[in-house]
mmCIF file of C-alpha atoms in Angstrom:
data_model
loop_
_atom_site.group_PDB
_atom_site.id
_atom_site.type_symbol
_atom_site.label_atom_id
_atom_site.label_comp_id
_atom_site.label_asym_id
_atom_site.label_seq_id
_atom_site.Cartn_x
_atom_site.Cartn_y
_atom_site.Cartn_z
ATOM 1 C CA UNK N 157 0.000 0.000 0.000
ATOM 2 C CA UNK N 158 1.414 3.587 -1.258
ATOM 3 C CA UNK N 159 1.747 5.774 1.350
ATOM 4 C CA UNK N 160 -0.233 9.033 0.442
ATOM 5 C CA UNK N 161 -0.196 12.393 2.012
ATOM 6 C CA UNK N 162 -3.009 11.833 3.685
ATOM 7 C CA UNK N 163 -2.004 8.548 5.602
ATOM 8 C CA UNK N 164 -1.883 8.513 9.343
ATOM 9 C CA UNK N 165 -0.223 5.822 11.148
ATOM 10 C CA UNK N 166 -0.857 4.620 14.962
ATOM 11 C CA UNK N 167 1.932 3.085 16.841
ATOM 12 C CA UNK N 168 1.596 2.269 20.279
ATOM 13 C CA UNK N 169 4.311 2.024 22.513
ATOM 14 C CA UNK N 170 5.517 4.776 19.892
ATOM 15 C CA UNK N 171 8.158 6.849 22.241
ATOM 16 C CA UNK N 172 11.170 4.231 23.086
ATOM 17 C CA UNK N 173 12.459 1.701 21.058
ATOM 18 C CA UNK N 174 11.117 -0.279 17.757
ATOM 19 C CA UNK N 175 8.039 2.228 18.435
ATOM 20 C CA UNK N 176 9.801 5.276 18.115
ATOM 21 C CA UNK N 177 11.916 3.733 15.355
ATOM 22 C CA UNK N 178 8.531 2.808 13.514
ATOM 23 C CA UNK N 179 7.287 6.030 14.086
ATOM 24 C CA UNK N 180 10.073 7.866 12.272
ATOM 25 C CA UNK N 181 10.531 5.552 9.653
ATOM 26 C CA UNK N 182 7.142 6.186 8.581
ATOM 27 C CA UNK N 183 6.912 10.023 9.379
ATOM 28 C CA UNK N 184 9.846 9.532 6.785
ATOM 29 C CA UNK N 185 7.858 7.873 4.448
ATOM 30 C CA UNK N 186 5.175 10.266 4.017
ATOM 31 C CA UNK N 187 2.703 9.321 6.796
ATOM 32 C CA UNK N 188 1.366 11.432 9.760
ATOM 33 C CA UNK N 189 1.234 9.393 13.160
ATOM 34 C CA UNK N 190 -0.270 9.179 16.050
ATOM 35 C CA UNK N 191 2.539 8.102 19.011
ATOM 36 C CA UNK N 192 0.405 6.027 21.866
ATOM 37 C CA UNK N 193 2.183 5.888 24.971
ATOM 38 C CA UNK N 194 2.046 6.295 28.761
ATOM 39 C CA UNK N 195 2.133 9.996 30.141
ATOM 40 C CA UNK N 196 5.367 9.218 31.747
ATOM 41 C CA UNK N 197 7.140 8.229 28.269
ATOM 42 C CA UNK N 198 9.390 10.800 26.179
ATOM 43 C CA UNK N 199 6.199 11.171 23.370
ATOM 44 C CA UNK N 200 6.073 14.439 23.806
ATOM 45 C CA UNK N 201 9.364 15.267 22.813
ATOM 46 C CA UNK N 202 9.565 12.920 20.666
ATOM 47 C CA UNK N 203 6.332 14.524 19.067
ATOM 48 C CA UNK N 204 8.032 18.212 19.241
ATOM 49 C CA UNK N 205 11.121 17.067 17.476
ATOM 50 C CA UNK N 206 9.395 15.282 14.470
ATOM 51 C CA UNK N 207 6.571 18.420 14.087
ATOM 52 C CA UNK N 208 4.402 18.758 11.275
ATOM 53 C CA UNK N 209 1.273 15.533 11.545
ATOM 54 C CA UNK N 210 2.950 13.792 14.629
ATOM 55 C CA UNK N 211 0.642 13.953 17.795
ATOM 56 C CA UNK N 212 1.081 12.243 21.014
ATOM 57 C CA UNK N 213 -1.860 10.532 22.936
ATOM 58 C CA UNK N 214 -0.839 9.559 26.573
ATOM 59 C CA UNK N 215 -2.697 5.899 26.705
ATOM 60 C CA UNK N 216 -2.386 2.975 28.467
ATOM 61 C CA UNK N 217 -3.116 -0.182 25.527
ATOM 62 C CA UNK N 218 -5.780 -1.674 28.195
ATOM 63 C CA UNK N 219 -8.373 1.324 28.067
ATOM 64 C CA UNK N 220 -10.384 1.135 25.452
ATOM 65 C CA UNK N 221 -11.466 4.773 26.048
ATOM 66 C CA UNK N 222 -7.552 6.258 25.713
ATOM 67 C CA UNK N 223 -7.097 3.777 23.011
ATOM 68 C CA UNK N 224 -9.714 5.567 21.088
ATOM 69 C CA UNK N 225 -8.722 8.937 22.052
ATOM 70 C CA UNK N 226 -5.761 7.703 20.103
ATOM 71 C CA UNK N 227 -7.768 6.698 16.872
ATOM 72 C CA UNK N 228 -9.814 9.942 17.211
ATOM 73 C CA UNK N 229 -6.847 11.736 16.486
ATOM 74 C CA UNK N 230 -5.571 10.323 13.688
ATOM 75 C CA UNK N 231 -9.118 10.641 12.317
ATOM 76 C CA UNK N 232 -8.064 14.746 12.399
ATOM 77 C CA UNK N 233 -4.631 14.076 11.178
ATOM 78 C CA UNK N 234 -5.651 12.378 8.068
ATOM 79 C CA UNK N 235 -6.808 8.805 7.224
ATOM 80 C CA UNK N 236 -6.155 6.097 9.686
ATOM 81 C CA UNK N 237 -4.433 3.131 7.448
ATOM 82 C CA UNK N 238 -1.423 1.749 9.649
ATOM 83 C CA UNK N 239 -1.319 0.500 12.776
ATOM 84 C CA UNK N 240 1.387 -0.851 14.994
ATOM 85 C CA UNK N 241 1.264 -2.160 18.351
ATOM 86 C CA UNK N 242 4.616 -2.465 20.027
ATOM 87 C CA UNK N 243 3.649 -1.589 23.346
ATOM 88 C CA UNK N 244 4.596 -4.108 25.697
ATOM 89 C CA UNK N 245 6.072 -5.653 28.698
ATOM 90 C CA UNK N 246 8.557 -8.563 29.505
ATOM 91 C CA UNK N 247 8.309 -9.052 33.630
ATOM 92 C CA UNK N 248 9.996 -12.427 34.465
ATOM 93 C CA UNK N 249 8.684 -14.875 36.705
ATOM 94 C CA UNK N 250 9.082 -18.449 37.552
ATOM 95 C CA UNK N 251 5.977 -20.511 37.924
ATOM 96 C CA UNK N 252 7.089 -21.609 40.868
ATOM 97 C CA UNK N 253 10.196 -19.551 42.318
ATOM 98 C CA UNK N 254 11.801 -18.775 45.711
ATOM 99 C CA UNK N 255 8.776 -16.773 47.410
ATOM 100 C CA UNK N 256 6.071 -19.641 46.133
ATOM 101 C CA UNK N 257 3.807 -19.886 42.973
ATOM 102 C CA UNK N 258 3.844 -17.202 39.951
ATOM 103 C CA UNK N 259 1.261 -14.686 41.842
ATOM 104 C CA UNK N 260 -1.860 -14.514 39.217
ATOM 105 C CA UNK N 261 -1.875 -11.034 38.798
ATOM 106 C CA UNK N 262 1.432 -10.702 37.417
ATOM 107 C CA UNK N 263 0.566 -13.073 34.608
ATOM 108 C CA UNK N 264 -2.776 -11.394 34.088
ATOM 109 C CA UNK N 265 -0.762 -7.725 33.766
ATOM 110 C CA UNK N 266 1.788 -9.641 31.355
ATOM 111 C CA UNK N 267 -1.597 -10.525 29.276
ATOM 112 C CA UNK N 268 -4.008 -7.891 29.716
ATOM 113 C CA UNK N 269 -1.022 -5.401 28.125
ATOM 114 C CA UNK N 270 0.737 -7.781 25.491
ATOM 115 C CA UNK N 271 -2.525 -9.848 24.435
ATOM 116 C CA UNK N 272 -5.239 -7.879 25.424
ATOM 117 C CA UNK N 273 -3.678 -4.577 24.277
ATOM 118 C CA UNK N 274 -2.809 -5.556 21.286
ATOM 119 C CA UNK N 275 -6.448 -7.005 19.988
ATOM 120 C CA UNK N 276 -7.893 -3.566 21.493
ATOM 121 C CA UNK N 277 -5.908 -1.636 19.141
ATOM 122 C CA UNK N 278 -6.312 -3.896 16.551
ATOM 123 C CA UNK N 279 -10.412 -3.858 16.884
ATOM 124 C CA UNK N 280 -10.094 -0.379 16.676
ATOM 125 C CA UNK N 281 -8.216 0.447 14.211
ATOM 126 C CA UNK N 282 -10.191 -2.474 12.089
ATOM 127 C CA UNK N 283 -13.080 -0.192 12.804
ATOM 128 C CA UNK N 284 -11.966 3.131 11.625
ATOM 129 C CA UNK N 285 -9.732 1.549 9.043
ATOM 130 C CA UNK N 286 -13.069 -0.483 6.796
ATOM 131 C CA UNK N 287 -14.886 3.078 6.533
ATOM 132 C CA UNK N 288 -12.179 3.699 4.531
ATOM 133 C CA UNK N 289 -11.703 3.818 0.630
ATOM 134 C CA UNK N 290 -9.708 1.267 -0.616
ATOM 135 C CA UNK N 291 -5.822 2.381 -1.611
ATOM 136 C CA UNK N 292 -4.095 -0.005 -4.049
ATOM 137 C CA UNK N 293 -6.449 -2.324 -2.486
ATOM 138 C CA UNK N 294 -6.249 -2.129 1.029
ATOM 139 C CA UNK N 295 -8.104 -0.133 3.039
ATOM 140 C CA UNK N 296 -5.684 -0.321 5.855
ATOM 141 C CA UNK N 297 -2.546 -2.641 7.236
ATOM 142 C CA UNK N 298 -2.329 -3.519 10.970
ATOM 143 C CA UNK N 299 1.223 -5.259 11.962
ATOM 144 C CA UNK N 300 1.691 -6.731 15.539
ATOM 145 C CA UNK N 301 4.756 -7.365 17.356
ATOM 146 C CA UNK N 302 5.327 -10.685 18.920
ATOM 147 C CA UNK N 303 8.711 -12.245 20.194
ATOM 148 C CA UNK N 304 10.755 -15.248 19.301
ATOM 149 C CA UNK N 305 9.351 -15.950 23.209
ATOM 150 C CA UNK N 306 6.416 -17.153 21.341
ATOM 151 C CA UNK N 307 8.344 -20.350 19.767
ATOM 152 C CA UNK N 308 11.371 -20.443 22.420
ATOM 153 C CA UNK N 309 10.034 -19.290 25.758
ATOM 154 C CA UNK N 310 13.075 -19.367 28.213
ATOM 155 C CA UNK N 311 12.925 -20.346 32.445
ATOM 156 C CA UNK N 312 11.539 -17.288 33.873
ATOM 157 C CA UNK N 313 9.150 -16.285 30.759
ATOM 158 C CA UNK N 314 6.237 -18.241 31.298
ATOM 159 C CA UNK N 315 3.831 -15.130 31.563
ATOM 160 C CA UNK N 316 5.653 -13.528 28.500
ATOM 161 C CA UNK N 317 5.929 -16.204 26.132
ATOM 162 C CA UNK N 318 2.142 -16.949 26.538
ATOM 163 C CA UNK N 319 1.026 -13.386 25.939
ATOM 164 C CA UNK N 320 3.232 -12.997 23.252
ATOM 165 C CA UNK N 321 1.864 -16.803 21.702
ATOM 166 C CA UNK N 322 -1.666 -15.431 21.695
ATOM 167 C CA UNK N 323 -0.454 -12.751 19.495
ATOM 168 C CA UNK N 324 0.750 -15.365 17.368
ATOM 169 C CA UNK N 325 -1.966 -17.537 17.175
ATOM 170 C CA UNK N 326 -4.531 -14.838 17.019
ATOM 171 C CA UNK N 327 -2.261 -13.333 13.530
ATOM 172 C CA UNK N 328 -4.171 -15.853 10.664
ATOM 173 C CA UNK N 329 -7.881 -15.737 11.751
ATOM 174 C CA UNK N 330 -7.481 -11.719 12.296
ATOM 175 C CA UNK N 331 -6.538 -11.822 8.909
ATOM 176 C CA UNK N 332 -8.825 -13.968 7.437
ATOM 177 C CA UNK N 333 -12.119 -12.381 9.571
ATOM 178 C CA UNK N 334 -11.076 -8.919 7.967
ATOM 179 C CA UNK N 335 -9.983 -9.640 4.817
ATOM 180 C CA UNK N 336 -13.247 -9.226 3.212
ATOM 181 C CA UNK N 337 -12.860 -5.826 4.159
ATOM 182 C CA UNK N 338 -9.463 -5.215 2.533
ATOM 183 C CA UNK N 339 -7.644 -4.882 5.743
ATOM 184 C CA UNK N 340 -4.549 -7.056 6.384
ATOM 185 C CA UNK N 341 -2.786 -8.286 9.317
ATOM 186 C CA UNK N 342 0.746 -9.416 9.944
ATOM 187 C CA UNK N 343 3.141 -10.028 13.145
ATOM 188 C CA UNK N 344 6.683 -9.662 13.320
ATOM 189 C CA UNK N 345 8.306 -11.700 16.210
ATOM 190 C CA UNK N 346 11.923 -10.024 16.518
ATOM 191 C CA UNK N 347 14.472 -11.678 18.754
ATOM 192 C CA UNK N 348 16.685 -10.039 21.047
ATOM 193 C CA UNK N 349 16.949 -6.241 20.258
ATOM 194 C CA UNK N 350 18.631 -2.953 21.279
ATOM 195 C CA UNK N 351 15.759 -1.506 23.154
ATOM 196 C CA UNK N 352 15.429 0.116 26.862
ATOM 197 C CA UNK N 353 14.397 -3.390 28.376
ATOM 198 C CA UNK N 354 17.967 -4.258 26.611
ATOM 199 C CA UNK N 355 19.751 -1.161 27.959
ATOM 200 C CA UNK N 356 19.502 -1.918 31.495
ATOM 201 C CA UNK N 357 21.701 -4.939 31.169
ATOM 202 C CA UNK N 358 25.502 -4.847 31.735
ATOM 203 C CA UNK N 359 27.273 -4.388 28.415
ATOM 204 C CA UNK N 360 29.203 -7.990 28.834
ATOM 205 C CA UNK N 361 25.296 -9.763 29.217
ATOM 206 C CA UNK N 362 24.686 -8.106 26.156
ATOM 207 C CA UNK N 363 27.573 -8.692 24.692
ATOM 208 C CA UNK N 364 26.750 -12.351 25.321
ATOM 209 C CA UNK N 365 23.395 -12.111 23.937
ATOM 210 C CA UNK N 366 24.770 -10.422 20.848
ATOM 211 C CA UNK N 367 26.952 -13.411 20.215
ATOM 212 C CA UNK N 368 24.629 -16.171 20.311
ATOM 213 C CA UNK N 369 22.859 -14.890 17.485
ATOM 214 C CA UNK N 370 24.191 -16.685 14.443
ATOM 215 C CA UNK N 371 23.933 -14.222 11.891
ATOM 216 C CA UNK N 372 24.115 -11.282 11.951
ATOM 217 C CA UNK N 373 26.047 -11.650 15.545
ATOM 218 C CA UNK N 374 24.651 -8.813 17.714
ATOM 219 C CA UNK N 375 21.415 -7.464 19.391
ATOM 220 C CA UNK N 376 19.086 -6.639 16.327
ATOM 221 C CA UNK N 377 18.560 -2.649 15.884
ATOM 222 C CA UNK N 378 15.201 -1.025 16.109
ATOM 223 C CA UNK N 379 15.596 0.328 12.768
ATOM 224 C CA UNK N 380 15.618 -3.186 11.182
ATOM 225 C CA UNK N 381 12.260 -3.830 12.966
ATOM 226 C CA UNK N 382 10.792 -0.084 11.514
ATOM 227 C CA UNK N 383 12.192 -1.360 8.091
ATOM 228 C CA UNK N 384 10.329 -4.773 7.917
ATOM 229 C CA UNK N 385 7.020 -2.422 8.956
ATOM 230 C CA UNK N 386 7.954 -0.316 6.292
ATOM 231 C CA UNK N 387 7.889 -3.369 3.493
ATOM 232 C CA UNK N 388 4.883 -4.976 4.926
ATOM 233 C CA UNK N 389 3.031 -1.993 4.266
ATOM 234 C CA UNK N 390 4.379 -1.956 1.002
ATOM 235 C CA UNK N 391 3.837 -5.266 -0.123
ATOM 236 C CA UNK N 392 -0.085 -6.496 -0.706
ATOM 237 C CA UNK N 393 1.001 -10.092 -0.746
ATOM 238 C CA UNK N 394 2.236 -9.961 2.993
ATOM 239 C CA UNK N 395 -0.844 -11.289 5.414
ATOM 240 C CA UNK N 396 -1.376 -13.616 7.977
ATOM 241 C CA UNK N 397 1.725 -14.217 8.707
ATOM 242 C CA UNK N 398 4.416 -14.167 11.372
ATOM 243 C CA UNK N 399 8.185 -13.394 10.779
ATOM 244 C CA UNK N 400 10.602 -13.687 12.626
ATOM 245 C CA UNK N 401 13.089 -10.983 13.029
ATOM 246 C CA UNK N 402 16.022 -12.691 14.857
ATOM 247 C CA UNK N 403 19.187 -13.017 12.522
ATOM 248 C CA UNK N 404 18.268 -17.058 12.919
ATOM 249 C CA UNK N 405 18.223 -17.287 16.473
ATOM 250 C CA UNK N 406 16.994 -19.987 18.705
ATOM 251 C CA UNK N 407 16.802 -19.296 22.477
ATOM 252 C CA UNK N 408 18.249 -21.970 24.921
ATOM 253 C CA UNK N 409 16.094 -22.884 27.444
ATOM 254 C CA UNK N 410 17.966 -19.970 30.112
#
């Protein structure tokens, strides 16, 4: 799908990492966007530095009402055609671990943002998107992120790796259900990557990580991620699919 002046994107988890990487790839491109965040991210600078048809929307993925705060503006930006959910969380627990069983309502935060989150956006946007008139025959392109977690789920990830599988698994029939309505839908599920979760680690553990990827040998860069958006959006034949983005990487069990 062409990218016309009048496109608006919607990225959540737009202000850090393959999110803000997304969002200026495709502010690049041609595309106003709409960076979805939490109040307490950098979106508004982020926002100030980019300008001209880049708002931010403070939202938390699990409110449906912020959510659509988000997809109201775009609707004033433009026409809402891409949509990209990278916001997300990774908090580690064993199911059982030192202090007793996984408590229930970290797996259920783990879900409710990853899983949850993500089909809220994605009904959403599916709604605004099928008003839409059709552009070199779609009316609109919705990519998810997943995680090699999904396939490889390590000790610790239990919570993660299932959130992150349901994004997997719900990729085909999302695709199917609204393809009579010219909208497609595709995951990417990147591997280890240079983001803030990343950053916190001591260079020599990600050093480490780096290395165990086979090839290319280092931490994948957000702008890799933003570029495989980029083609998806680009190419009509890309839908219901997953694709891993992990420099053929296979994660040990720790």
């Amino acid at each position: 799908m062409q990218i016309t002046p009048d496109t608006v994107a919607l990225v959540t988890g737009g202000a850090s990492g393959l999110g803000e990487a997304t969002v200026r790839r495709l502010h690049a491109a041609g595309a106003g966007v709409v960076i979805l965040d939490l109040p307490t991210s950098r979106g508004v600078r982020l926002a100030e530095e980019l300008g001209a048809r880049v708002r931010f929307v403070p939202a938390d993925v699990r409110e449906e009402s912020q959510v659509t705060a988000g997809i109201d503006a775009a609707r004033e930006l433009g026409t809402l055609r891409i949509a990209v959910t990278c916001a997300g969380v990774a908090t580690p627990g064993r199911i059982i671990g030192r202090s007793g069983p996984l408590p229930l309502e970290t797996f259920r935060t783990v879900v409710e943002i990853n899983l949850v989150g993500t089909l809220s956006v994605l009904r959403l946007a599916a709604q605004e998107m099928h008003h839409h008139e059709p552009v070199d025959g779609d009316r609109g392109v919705v990519v998810m992120t997943a995680s090699i977690a999904a396939y490889d789920g390590q000790v610790g990830q239990a919570a993660y790796a299932a959130s992150k599988g349901g994004v997997v698994a719900l990729t085909l029939p999302a695709a199917r259900e609204l393809a009579d309505k010219q909208i497609r839908v595709m995951t990417i599920a990147p591997g280890t990557m240079e983001t803030p979760m990343m950053a916190g680690l001591p260079q020599e553990t990600r050093d480490v990580l780096g290395a165990s990827v086979p090839h290319p040998s280092r931490l994948g860069r957000p702008q890799e991620y933003a570029a495989l958006v980029a083609h998806i959006v680009d190419n009509p034949l890309l839908n219901g699919e997953v694709i891993r983005l992990d420099g053929a990487l296979r994660m040990p069990p720790r």
